[in-house]
Amino acid sequence: MRDPRTIVITGASSGIGQALALLYAAAGRHLLLTGRDRGRLEAVAAAVREREATVETTIVDVTDADGMAVWLTAMDSQTPIDLCIANAGISAGTGGGVEDAEQARRIFAVNVAGVMNSIHPLIPRMQARGRGQLALISSLAGFRGFPGAPAYCASKAAVRLYGEALRSDLAPHGIGVSVVCPGFVRSRMTAVNRFRMPMLMDSEQAAVIIQRGLAANQGRIAFPWPLYAFIRLLAALPGSLTDPLLARLPRKGQ
Ligand SMILES: NC(=O)c1ccc[n+]([C@@H]2O[C@H](COP(=O)([O-])OP(=O)(O)OC[C@H]3O[C@@H](n4cnc5c(N)ncnc54)[C@H](OP(=O)(O)O)[C@@H]3O)[C@@H](O)[C@H]2O)c1
């Protein structure tokens, strides 16, 4: 969609979601923003209003399926939603040990079920209108299982494949689906990493690339391209070649 007017962004209180909210903020736009930290979310909303967009915020956990459905349908009934960016997500690593089941469950709940809860209440409504756009935030980590972050990689692979399949199913209904696969982006999520992140970029720069890709209804918005190409190559090579190399990578903390 070239000029979406009413836009949902989950996880808008920080990082990529915040940068997208500020980038889309303009006169004539209505932004519907969620997060969990009220102070940070309201600060983003205030900055959005300064750019002459209208904005509504709500504090809702994306794992709360009923809460998300109630909020999304109420907002959509007020002003039909053009674009929903399912961005909220969490990450955690193993810190060099083995991931415990509770951490893995929590990552799946937020990153996978949370994305489902953010898009599914809107799909029948967009189908009825014959228009709409969904953006699912995955990651370059969703192309290969990286040691130290099993649940994070698997959750992002699930989102990527789900979105790719959904794209073909929803295209005949006039609904665009894009899967967004960023590399390393500066945010609260990466601020805790104690290792060198290749091609680390600012969230504002990432938001511009995402907005451009969504305007062109790209199925996959993967960036930066050299890191994307490298990860595709890693994923294509046999594990016997790549596992020893990957085993030496530093691990994200738990
Ligand atoms: N940064 C990267 O390098 C990178 C790379 C690839 C993909 N991504 C993906 O990009 C997305 C945004 O990440 P980010 O880097 O911008 O991280 P971030 O700064 O930590 O922002 C994450 C956002 O998600 C929200 N959130 C987390 N859990 C939530 C929950 N259960 N319910 C509702 N909201 C929740 C947070 O809200 P509160 O802070 O208010 O709790 C925050 O607004 C994530 O899906 C992430 O996996 C990031």
PDB file of C-alpha atoms and ligand atoms in Angstrom:
ATOM      1  CA  MET A   1       0.000   0.000   0.000  1.00  0.00           C
ATOM      2  CA  ARG A   2       1.576   3.272  -1.102  1.00  0.00           C
ATOM      3  CA  ASP A   3      -0.134   5.507   1.424  1.00  0.00           C
ATOM      4  CA  PRO A   4      -1.660   3.579   4.330  1.00  0.00           C
ATOM      5  CA  ARG A   5      -3.761   5.889   6.472  1.00  0.00           C
ATOM      6  CA  THR A   6      -4.595   3.827   9.550  1.00  0.00           C
ATOM      7  CA  ILE A   7      -1.674   1.813  10.848  1.00  0.00           C
ATOM      8  CA  VAL A   8      -1.249  -0.587  13.769  1.00  0.00           C
ATOM      9  CA  ILE A   9       2.266  -1.044  15.153  1.00  0.00           C
ATOM     10  CA  THR A  10       2.806  -3.514  17.985  1.00  0.00           C
ATOM     11  CA  GLY A  11       5.889  -2.989  20.106  1.00  0.00           C
ATOM     12  CA  ALA A  12       5.900   0.731  19.267  1.00  0.00           C
ATOM     13  CA  SER A  13       7.381   1.782  22.608  1.00  0.00           C
ATOM     14  CA  SER A  14      10.970   1.120  21.537  1.00  0.00           C
ATOM     15  CA  GLY A  15      13.460   0.345  18.775  1.00  0.00           C
ATOM     16  CA  ILE A  16      12.199  -0.542  15.314  1.00  0.00           C
ATOM     17  CA  GLY A  17       8.524  -0.108  16.260  1.00  0.00           C
ATOM     18  CA  GLN A  18       9.201   3.375  17.630  1.00  0.00           C
ATOM     19  CA  ALA A  19      11.191   4.334  14.513  1.00  0.00           C
ATOM     20  CA  LEU A  20       8.372   3.081  12.259  1.00  0.00           C
ATOM     21  CA  ALA A  21       5.787   5.045  14.245  1.00  0.00           C
ATOM     22  CA  LEU A  22       7.797   8.254  13.852  1.00  0.00           C
ATOM     23  CA  LEU A  23       8.440   7.595  10.171  1.00  0.00           C
ATOM     24  CA  TYR A  24       4.770   6.986   9.344  1.00  0.00           C
ATOM     25  CA  ALA A  25       3.624   9.914  11.498  1.00  0.00           C
ATOM     26  CA  ALA A  26       2.250  12.653   9.216  1.00  0.00           C
ATOM     27  CA  ALA A  27      -0.897  14.706   8.791  1.00  0.00           C
ATOM     28  CA  GLY A  28      -3.801  12.501   7.688  1.00  0.00           C
ATOM     29  CA  ARG A  29      -2.394   9.369   9.288  1.00  0.00           C
ATOM     30  CA  HIS A  30      -3.951   7.581  12.276  1.00  0.00           C
ATOM     31  CA  LEU A  31      -1.518   5.443  14.284  1.00  0.00           C
ATOM     32  CA  LEU A  32      -2.606   2.725  16.700  1.00  0.00           C
ATOM     33  CA  LEU A  33       0.338   1.868  18.927  1.00  0.00           C
ATOM     34  CA  THR A  34       0.842  -0.841  21.523  1.00  0.00           C
ATOM     35  CA  GLY A  35       3.527  -1.851  23.960  1.00  0.00           C
ATOM     36  CA  ARG A  36       3.797  -2.694  27.645  1.00  0.00           C
ATOM     37  CA  ASP A  37       5.795   0.228  29.048  1.00  0.00           C
ATOM     38  CA  ARG A  38       3.309   3.088  29.379  1.00  0.00           C
ATOM     39  CA  GLY A  39       5.925   5.823  29.867  1.00  0.00           C
ATOM     40  CA  ARG A  40       7.908   4.950  26.759  1.00  0.00           C
ATOM     41  CA  LEU A  41       4.768   4.340  24.669  1.00  0.00           C
ATOM     42  CA  GLU A  42       3.267   7.719  25.634  1.00  0.00           C
ATOM     43  CA  ALA A  43       6.556   9.463  24.814  1.00  0.00           C
ATOM     44  CA  VAL A  44       6.424   7.930  21.315  1.00  0.00           C
ATOM     45  CA  ALA A  45       2.741   8.951  20.989  1.00  0.00           C
ATOM     46  CA  ALA A  46       3.605  12.543  21.940  1.00  0.00           C
ATOM     47  CA  ALA A  47       6.322  12.654  19.267  1.00  0.00           C
ATOM     48  CA  VAL A  48       3.860  11.225  16.724  1.00  0.00           C
ATOM     49  CA  ARG A  49       1.296  13.947  17.586  1.00  0.00           C
ATOM     50  CA  GLU A  50       3.968  16.602  17.078  1.00  0.00           C
ATOM     51  CA  ARG A  51       4.181  15.364  13.501  1.00  0.00           C
ATOM     52  CA  GLU A  52       0.453  16.021  13.122  1.00  0.00           C
ATOM     53  CA  ALA A  53      -0.713  12.410  12.976  1.00  0.00           C
ATOM     54  CA  THR A  54      -3.511  11.263  15.254  1.00  0.00           C
ATOM     55  CA  VAL A  55      -2.631   8.443  17.612  1.00  0.00           C
ATOM     56  CA  GLU A  56      -4.225   6.016  20.056  1.00  0.00           C
ATOM     57  CA  THR A  57      -2.210   3.900  22.441  1.00  0.00           C
ATOM     58  CA  THR A  58      -3.023   0.853  24.454  1.00  0.00           C
ATOM     59  CA  ILE A  59      -1.095  -1.265  26.904  1.00  0.00           C
ATOM     60  CA  VAL A  60      -1.691  -4.860  25.934  1.00  0.00           C
ATOM     61  CA  ASP A  61       0.522  -7.918  25.968  1.00  0.00           C
ATOM     62  CA  VAL A  62       0.589  -9.513  22.515  1.00  0.00           C
ATOM     63  CA  THR A  63       0.300 -12.954  24.145  1.00  0.00           C
ATOM     64  CA  ASP A  64      -3.173 -11.961  25.404  1.00  0.00           C
ATOM     65  CA  ALA A  65      -5.210 -13.272  22.456  1.00  0.00           C
ATOM     66  CA  ASP A  66      -8.555 -11.986  23.769  1.00  0.00           C
ATOM     67  CA  GLY A  67      -7.149  -8.597  24.737  1.00  0.00           C
ATOM     68  CA  MET A  68      -5.571  -8.158  21.308  1.00  0.00           C
ATOM     69  CA  ALA A  69      -8.765  -9.249  19.507  1.00  0.00           C
ATOM     70  CA  VAL A  70     -10.962  -6.878  21.520  1.00  0.00           C
ATOM     71  CA  TRP A  71      -8.621  -3.933  20.942  1.00  0.00           C
ATOM     72  CA  LEU A  72      -8.002  -4.591  17.234  1.00  0.00           C
ATOM     73  CA  THR A  73     -11.675  -5.099  16.364  1.00  0.00           C
ATOM     74  CA  ALA A  74     -12.701  -1.999  18.327  1.00  0.00           C
ATOM     75  CA  MET A  75     -10.062   0.095  16.537  1.00  0.00           C
ATOM     76  CA  ASP A  76     -10.937  -1.376  13.141  1.00  0.00           C
ATOM     77  CA  SER A  77     -14.641  -0.644  13.699  1.00  0.00           C
ATOM     78  CA  GLN A  78     -13.786   3.001  14.415  1.00  0.00           C
ATOM     79  CA  THR A  79     -11.402   3.470  11.479  1.00  0.00           C
ATOM     80  CA  PRO A  80     -10.673   0.578   9.099  1.00  0.00           C
ATOM     81  CA  ILE A  81      -7.056  -0.506   9.489  1.00  0.00           C
ATOM     82  CA  ASP A  82      -4.968  -0.356   6.294  1.00  0.00           C
ATOM     83  CA  LEU A  83      -1.682  -1.742   7.593  1.00  0.00           C
ATOM     84  CA  CYS A  84      -0.793  -3.868  10.619  1.00  0.00           C
ATOM     85  CA  ILE A  85       2.879  -4.223  11.530  1.00  0.00           C
ATOM     86  CA  ALA A  86       3.299  -7.172  13.921  1.00  0.00           C
ATOM     87  CA  ASN A  87       6.610  -6.053  15.343  1.00  0.00           C
ATOM     88  CA  ALA A  88       6.590  -6.820  19.093  1.00  0.00           C
ATOM     89  CA  GLY A  89       9.201  -9.401  19.973  1.00  0.00           C
ATOM     90  CA  ILE A  90      11.736 -10.535  22.524  1.00  0.00           C
ATOM     91  CA  SER A  91      15.079 -12.255  22.313  1.00  0.00           C
ATOM     92  CA  ALA A  92      17.315 -14.124  24.708  1.00  0.00           C
ATOM     93  CA  GLY A  93      20.237 -16.460  24.268  1.00  0.00           C
ATOM     94  CA  THR A  94      21.816 -19.269  26.173  1.00  0.00           C
ATOM     95  CA  GLY A  95      24.794 -17.389  27.560  1.00  0.00           C
ATOM     96  CA  GLY A  96      26.928 -20.359  26.552  1.00  0.00           C
ATOM     97  CA  GLY A  97      24.762 -22.958  28.297  1.00  0.00           C
ATOM     98  CA  VAL A  98      21.633 -24.758  27.125  1.00  0.00           C
ATOM     99  CA  GLU A  99      18.354 -22.903  26.694  1.00  0.00           C
ATOM    100  CA  ASP A 100      15.829 -23.783  29.364  1.00  0.00           C
ATOM    101  CA  ALA A 101      12.312 -24.762  28.346  1.00  0.00           C
ATOM    102  CA  GLU A 102      10.650 -21.828  30.092  1.00  0.00           C
ATOM    103  CA  GLN A 103      12.697 -19.280  28.135  1.00  0.00           C
ATOM    104  CA  ALA A 104      11.967 -21.101  24.881  1.00  0.00           C
ATOM    105  CA  ARG A 105       8.213 -21.188  25.646  1.00  0.00           C
ATOM    106  CA  ARG A 106       8.148 -17.473  26.442  1.00  0.00           C
ATOM    107  CA  ILE A 107       9.998 -16.568  23.224  1.00  0.00           C
ATOM    108  CA  PHE A 108       7.575 -18.654  21.165  1.00  0.00           C
ATOM    109  CA  ALA A 109       4.592 -17.171  22.984  1.00  0.00           C
ATOM    110  CA  VAL A 110       5.602 -13.572  22.233  1.00  0.00           C
ATOM    111  CA  ASN A 111       7.294 -13.956  18.847  1.00  0.00           C
ATOM    112  CA  VAL A 112       4.971 -16.512  17.237  1.00  0.00           C
ATOM    113  CA  ALA A 113       1.617 -16.557  19.073  1.00  0.00           C
ATOM    114  CA  GLY A 114       1.941 -12.786  19.567  1.00  0.00           C
ATOM    115  CA  VAL A 115       2.192 -12.274  15.807  1.00  0.00           C
ATOM    116  CA  MET A 116      -0.858 -14.508  15.229  1.00  0.00           C
ATOM    117  CA  ASN A 117      -2.809 -12.527  17.837  1.00  0.00           C
ATOM    118  CA  SER A 118      -1.837  -9.286  16.076  1.00  0.00           C
ATOM    119  CA  ILE A 119      -2.958 -10.217  12.573  1.00  0.00           C
ATOM    120  CA  HIS A 120      -5.757 -12.790  12.760  1.00  0.00           C
ATOM    121  CA  PRO A 121      -8.480 -10.567  14.248  1.00  0.00           C
ATOM    122  CA  LEU A 122      -7.987  -8.258  11.242  1.00  0.00           C
ATOM    123  CA  ILE A 123      -7.858 -10.809   8.415  1.00  0.00           C
ATOM    124  CA  PRO A 124     -11.630 -11.454   8.045  1.00  0.00           C
ATOM    125  CA  ARG A 125     -12.273  -7.715   8.202  1.00  0.00           C
ATOM    126  CA  MET A 126      -9.649  -6.946   5.552  1.00  0.00           C
ATOM    127  CA  GLN A 127     -11.017  -9.817   3.438  1.00  0.00           C
ATOM    128  CA  ALA A 128     -14.502  -8.311   3.629  1.00  0.00           C
ATOM    129  CA  ARG A 129     -13.109  -4.958   2.459  1.00  0.00           C
ATOM    130  CA  GLY A 130     -10.925  -6.567  -0.210  1.00  0.00           C
ATOM    131  CA  ARG A 131      -7.899  -4.542   0.902  1.00  0.00           C
ATOM    132  CA  GLY A 132      -5.259  -4.345   3.594  1.00  0.00           C
ATOM    133  CA  GLN A 133      -1.632  -5.091   4.356  1.00  0.00           C
ATOM    134  CA  LEU A 134       0.135  -7.159   6.998  1.00  0.00           C
ATOM    135  CA  ALA A 135       3.830  -6.938   7.906  1.00  0.00           C
ATOM    136  CA  LEU A 136       5.319  -9.700  10.032  1.00  0.00           C
ATOM    137  CA  ILE A 137       8.661  -8.903  11.636  1.00  0.00           C
ATOM    138  CA  SER A 138      10.952 -11.917  11.356  1.00  0.00           C
ATOM    139  CA  SER A 139      14.773 -11.705  11.250  1.00  0.00           C
ATOM    140  CA  LEU A 140      17.825 -12.822   9.293  1.00  0.00           C
ATOM    141  CA  ALA A 141      18.158 -15.196  12.284  1.00  0.00           C
ATOM    142  CA  GLY A 142      15.156 -17.011  10.803  1.00  0.00           C
ATOM    143  CA  PHE A 143      17.197 -18.441   7.906  1.00  0.00           C
ATOM    144  CA  ARG A 144      19.545 -20.677   9.915  1.00  0.00           C
ATOM    145  CA  GLY A 145      19.646 -22.010  13.461  1.00  0.00           C
ATOM    146  CA  PHE A 146      22.434 -20.125  15.224  1.00  0.00           C
ATOM    147  CA  PRO A 147      23.958 -21.730  18.315  1.00  0.00           C
ATOM    148  CA  GLY A 148      23.151 -19.748  21.422  1.00  0.00           C
ATOM    149  CA  ALA A 149      19.653 -18.669  20.330  1.00  0.00           C
ATOM    150  CA  PRO A 150      17.619 -21.770  19.408  1.00  0.00           C
ATOM    151  CA  ALA A 151      14.172 -20.475  20.358  1.00  0.00           C
ATOM    152  CA  TYR A 152      14.751 -17.014  18.892  1.00  0.00           C
ATOM    153  CA  CYS A 153      15.931 -18.427  15.529  1.00  0.00           C
ATOM    154  CA  ALA A 154      13.111 -20.982  15.434  1.00  0.00           C
ATOM    155  CA  SER A 155      10.475 -18.388  16.334  1.00  0.00           C
ATOM    156  CA  LYS A 156      11.666 -16.079  13.552  1.00  0.00           C
ATOM    157  CA  ALA A 157      11.788 -18.966  11.048  1.00  0.00           C
ATOM    158  CA  ALA A 158       8.199 -19.825  11.987  1.00  0.00           C
ATOM    159  CA  VAL A 159       7.060 -16.239  11.430  1.00  0.00           C
ATOM    160  CA  ARG A 160       8.908 -16.039   8.122  1.00  0.00           C
ATOM    161  CA  LEU A 161       7.410 -19.243   6.745  1.00  0.00           C
ATOM    162  CA  TYR A 162       3.952 -18.422   8.082  1.00  0.00           C
ATOM    163  CA  GLY A 163       3.989 -15.040   6.382  1.00  0.00           C
ATOM    164  CA  GLU A 164       5.340 -16.411   3.109  1.00  0.00           C
ATOM    165  CA  ALA A 165       2.550 -18.977   2.941  1.00  0.00           C
ATOM    166  CA  LEU A 166      -0.104 -16.499   4.017  1.00  0.00           C
ATOM    167  CA  ARG A 167       0.949 -14.072   1.281  1.00  0.00           C
ATOM    168  CA  SER A 168      -0.272 -16.385  -1.480  1.00  0.00           C
ATOM    169  CA  ASP A 169      -3.480 -17.230   0.377  1.00  0.00           C
ATOM    170  CA  LEU A 170      -4.410 -13.598   0.979  1.00  0.00           C
ATOM    171  CA  ALA A 171      -3.317 -12.081  -2.349  1.00  0.00           C
ATOM    172  CA  PRO A 172      -6.607 -13.026  -4.087  1.00  0.00           C
ATOM    173  CA  HIS A 173      -8.418 -11.119  -1.310  1.00  0.00           C
ATOM    174  CA  GLY A 174      -6.498  -7.923  -2.024  1.00  0.00           C
ATOM    175  CA  ILE A 175      -4.384  -8.249   1.128  1.00  0.00           C
ATOM    176  CA  GLY A 176      -0.606  -7.841   0.931  1.00  0.00           C
ATOM    177  CA  VAL A 177       1.619  -9.811   3.293  1.00  0.00           C
ATOM    178  CA  SER A 178       5.286  -8.957   3.793  1.00  0.00           C
ATOM    179  CA  VAL A 179       7.866 -10.691   5.929  1.00  0.00           C
ATOM    180  CA  VAL A 180      10.564  -8.375   7.283  1.00  0.00           C
ATOM    181  CA  CYS A 181      13.984  -9.882   8.012  1.00  0.00           C
ATOM    182  CA  PRO A 182      16.371  -7.328   9.491  1.00  0.00           C
ATOM    183  CA  GLY A 183      19.988  -7.980  10.406  1.00  0.00           C
ATOM    184  CA  PHE A 184      21.423  -6.257  13.490  1.00  0.00           C
ATOM    185  CA  VAL A 185      19.563  -3.069  14.395  1.00  0.00           C
ATOM    186  CA  ARG A 186      20.392  -0.731  17.305  1.00  0.00           C
ATOM    187  CA  SER A 187      17.625  -1.081  19.914  1.00  0.00           C
ATOM    188  CA  ARG A 188      17.032  -2.165  23.493  1.00  0.00           C
ATOM    189  CA  MET A 189      17.169  -5.740  22.193  1.00  0.00           C
ATOM    190  CA  THR A 190      20.716  -5.466  20.842  1.00  0.00           C
ATOM    191  CA  ALA A 191      22.009  -3.003  23.483  1.00  0.00           C
ATOM    192  CA  VAL A 192      22.649  -5.962  25.817  1.00  0.00           C
ATOM    193  CA  ASN A 193      24.820  -7.835  23.300  1.00  0.00           C
ATOM    194  CA  ARG A 194      28.438  -7.972  24.347  1.00  0.00           C
ATOM    195  CA  PHE A 195      29.792  -9.050  20.965  1.00  0.00           C
ATOM    196  CA  ARG A 196      30.533  -7.283  17.712  1.00  0.00           C
ATOM    197  CA  MET A 197      27.427  -7.108  15.523  1.00  0.00           C
ATOM    198  CA  PRO A 198      28.320  -6.983  11.824  1.00  0.00           C
ATOM    199  CA  MET A 199      26.645  -4.228   9.789  1.00  0.00           C
ATOM    200  CA  LEU A 200      24.753  -2.915  12.826  1.00  0.00           C
ATOM    201  CA  MET A 201      22.371  -0.148  11.699  1.00  0.00           C
ATOM    202  CA  ASP A 202      20.183   2.466  13.375  1.00  0.00           C
ATOM    203  CA  SER A 203      16.498   1.724  13.866  1.00  0.00           C
ATOM    204  CA  GLU A 204      15.622   4.854  11.824  1.00  0.00           C
ATOM    205  CA  GLN A 205      17.536   3.471   8.839  1.00  0.00           C
ATOM    206  CA  ALA A 206      15.841   0.081   9.244  1.00  0.00           C
ATOM    207  CA  ALA A 207      12.431   1.772   9.363  1.00  0.00           C
ATOM    208  CA  VAL A 208      13.076   3.568   6.055  1.00  0.00           C
ATOM    209  CA  ILE A 209      13.979   0.261   4.363  1.00  0.00           C
ATOM    210  CA  ILE A 210      10.883  -1.421   5.822  1.00  0.00           C
ATOM    211  CA  GLN A 211       8.570   1.413   4.784  1.00  0.00           C
ATOM    212  CA  ARG A 212       9.970   1.382   1.248  1.00  0.00           C
ATOM    213  CA  GLY A 213       9.537  -2.396   0.981  1.00  0.00           C
ATOM    214  CA  LEU A 214       5.973  -2.245   2.279  1.00  0.00           C
ATOM    215  CA  ALA A 215       5.068   0.530  -0.172  1.00  0.00           C
ATOM    216  CA  ALA A 216       6.243  -1.806  -2.966  1.00  0.00           C
ATOM    217  CA  ASN A 217       4.383  -4.782  -1.437  1.00  0.00           C
ATOM    218  CA  GLN A 218       7.623  -6.809  -1.350  1.00  0.00           C
ATOM    219  CA  GLY A 219       7.050 -10.329  -0.078  1.00  0.00           C
ATOM    220  CA  ARG A 220      10.391 -10.440   1.708  1.00  0.00           C
ATOM    221  CA  ILE A 221      12.154  -7.348   3.001  1.00  0.00           C
ATOM    222  CA  ALA A 222      15.586  -8.657   4.036  1.00  0.00           C
ATOM    223  CA  PHE A 223      18.507  -6.356   4.854  1.00  0.00           C
ATOM    224  CA  PRO A 224      21.341  -5.432   4.862  1.00  0.00           C
ATOM    225  CA  TRP A 225      21.858  -7.373   1.650  1.00  0.00           C
ATOM    226  CA  PRO A 226      25.522  -8.462   2.190  1.00  0.00           C
ATOM    227  CA  LEU A 227      24.598 -10.067   5.534  1.00  0.00           C
ATOM    228  CA  TYR A 228      21.453 -11.558   3.967  1.00  0.00           C
ATOM    229  CA  ALA A 229      23.531 -13.061   1.138  1.00  0.00           C
ATOM    230  CA  PHE A 230      26.076 -14.418   3.630  1.00  0.00           C
ATOM    231  CA  ILE A 231      23.387 -16.061   5.779  1.00  0.00           C
ATOM    232  CA  ARG A 232      21.690 -17.574   2.724  1.00  0.00           C
ATOM    233  CA  LEU A 233      25.063 -19.070   1.781  1.00  0.00           C
ATOM    234  CA  LEU A 234      25.610 -20.370   5.333  1.00  0.00           C
ATOM    235  CA  ALA A 235      22.158 -21.963   5.273  1.00  0.00           C
ATOM    236  CA  ALA A 236      22.833 -23.605   1.891  1.00  0.00           C
ATOM    237  CA  LEU A 237      26.145 -25.190   2.936  1.00  0.00           C
ATOM    238  CA  PRO A 238      26.218 -28.561   4.720  1.00  0.00           C
ATOM    239  CA  GLY A 239      26.253 -28.456   8.516  1.00  0.00           C
ATOM    240  CA  SER A 240      29.491 -30.436   8.559  1.00  0.00           C
ATOM    241  CA  LEU A 241      31.184 -27.379   7.026  1.00  0.00           C
ATOM    242  CA  THR A 242      29.381 -24.610   8.896  1.00  0.00           C
ATOM    243  CA  ASP A 243      28.821 -26.087  12.385  1.00  0.00           C
ATOM    244  CA  PRO A 244      32.494 -25.821  13.471  1.00  0.00           C
ATOM    245  CA  LEU A 245      32.538 -22.173  12.350  1.00  0.00           C
ATOM    246  CA  LEU A 246      29.250 -21.300  14.053  1.00  0.00           C
ATOM    247  CA  ALA A 247      30.264 -23.084  17.245  1.00  0.00           C
ATOM    248  CA  ARG A 248      32.907 -20.371  17.745  1.00  0.00           C
ATOM    249  CA  LEU A 249      30.398 -17.499  17.635  1.00  0.00           C
ATOM    250  CA  PRO A 250      29.816 -15.576  20.867  1.00  0.00           C
ATOM    251  CA  ARG A 251      26.486 -16.271  22.628  1.00  0.00           C
ATOM    252  CA  LYS A 252      23.793 -13.798  23.640  1.00  0.00           C
ATOM    253  CA  GLY A 253      23.029 -13.749  27.377  1.00  0.00           C
ATOM    254  CA  GLN A 254      19.948 -15.437  28.875  1.00  0.00           C
TER     255      GLN A 254
HETATM  256  N1  LIG B   1      17.197  -5.284  16.845  1.00  0.00           N
HETATM  257  C1  LIG B   1      17.538  -6.214  15.974  1.00  0.00           C
HETATM  258  O1  LIG B   1      18.736  -6.387  15.673  1.00  0.00           O
HETATM  259  C2  LIG B   1      16.495  -7.049  15.324  1.00  0.00           C
HETATM  260  C3  LIG B   1      16.877  -7.840  14.238  1.00  0.00           C
HETATM  261  C4  LIG B   1      15.940  -8.629  13.608  1.00  0.00           C
HETATM  262  C5  LIG B   1      14.631  -8.630  14.039  1.00  0.00           C
HETATM  263  N2  LIG B   1      14.277  -7.862  15.113  1.00  0.00           N
HETATM  264  C6  LIG B   1      12.891  -7.904  15.544  1.00  0.00           C
HETATM  265  O2  LIG B   1      12.361  -6.608  15.497  1.00  0.00           O
HETATM  266  C7  LIG B   1      11.294  -6.492  16.445  1.00  0.00           C
HETATM  267  C8  LIG B   1      11.508  -5.259  17.294  1.00  0.00           C
HETATM  268  O3  LIG B   1      12.693  -5.433  18.052  1.00  0.00           O
HETATM  269  P1  LIG B   1      13.602  -4.217  18.546  1.00  0.00           P
HETATM  270  O4  LIG B   1      14.964  -4.524  18.116  1.00  0.00           O
HETATM  271  O5  LIG B   1      12.989  -2.932  18.191  1.00  0.00           O
HETATM  272  O6  LIG B   1      13.555  -4.497  20.111  1.00  0.00           O
HETATM  273  P2  LIG B   1      13.068  -3.610  21.342  1.00  0.00           P
HETATM  274  O7  LIG B   1      13.651  -2.261  21.282  1.00  0.00           O
HETATM  275  O8  LIG B   1      13.331  -4.462  22.521  1.00  0.00           O
HETATM  276  O9  LIG B   1      11.495  -3.471  21.116  1.00  0.00           O
HETATM  277  C9  LIG B   1      10.634  -4.554  21.308  1.00  0.00           C
HETATM  278  C10 LIG B   1       9.226  -4.030  21.377  1.00  0.00           C
HETATM  279  O10 LIG B   1       8.346  -5.150  21.556  1.00  0.00           O
HETATM  280  C11 LIG B   1       7.513  -4.896  22.672  1.00  0.00           C
HETATM  281  N3  LIG B   1       7.147  -6.138  23.336  1.00  0.00           N
HETATM  282  C12 LIG B   1       7.983  -7.121  23.756  1.00  0.00           C
HETATM  283  N4  LIG B   1       7.269  -8.101  24.333  1.00  0.00           N
HETATM  284  C13 LIG B   1       5.972  -7.725  24.264  1.00  0.00           C
HETATM  285  C14 LIG B   1       4.771  -8.316  24.683  1.00  0.00           C
HETATM  286  N5  LIG B   1       4.740  -9.514  25.291  1.00  0.00           N
HETATM  287  N6  LIG B   1       3.606  -7.667  24.445  1.00  0.00           N
HETATM  288  C15 LIG B   1       3.616  -6.452  23.847  1.00  0.00           C
HETATM  289  N7  LIG B   1       4.725  -5.840  23.424  1.00  0.00           N
HETATM  290  C16 LIG B   1       5.889  -6.474  23.640  1.00  0.00           C
HETATM  291  C17 LIG B   1       8.305  -3.992  23.577  1.00  0.00           C
HETATM  292  O11 LIG B   1       7.410  -3.319  24.410  1.00  0.00           O
HETATM  293  P3  LIG B   1       7.817  -2.787  25.902  1.00  0.00           P
HETATM  294  O12 LIG B   1       9.247  -2.341  25.807  1.00  0.00           O
HETATM  295  O13 LIG B   1       6.841  -1.690  26.131  1.00  0.00           O
HETATM  296  O14 LIG B   1       7.644  -3.968  26.770  1.00  0.00           O
HETATM  297  C18 LIG B   1       8.989  -3.091  22.572  1.00  0.00           C
HETATM  298  O15 LIG B   1       8.132  -2.062  22.174  1.00  0.00           O
HETATM  299  C19 LIG B   1      11.310  -7.804  17.235  1.00  0.00           C
HETATM  300  O16 LIG B   1      10.326  -8.675  16.713  1.00  0.00           O
HETATM  301  C20 LIG B   1      12.689  -8.361  16.963  1.00  0.00           C
HETATM  302  O17 LIG B   1      12.758  -9.753  17.115  1.00  0.00           O
HETATM  303  C21 LIG B   1      15.176  -7.069  15.755  1.00  0.00           C
END
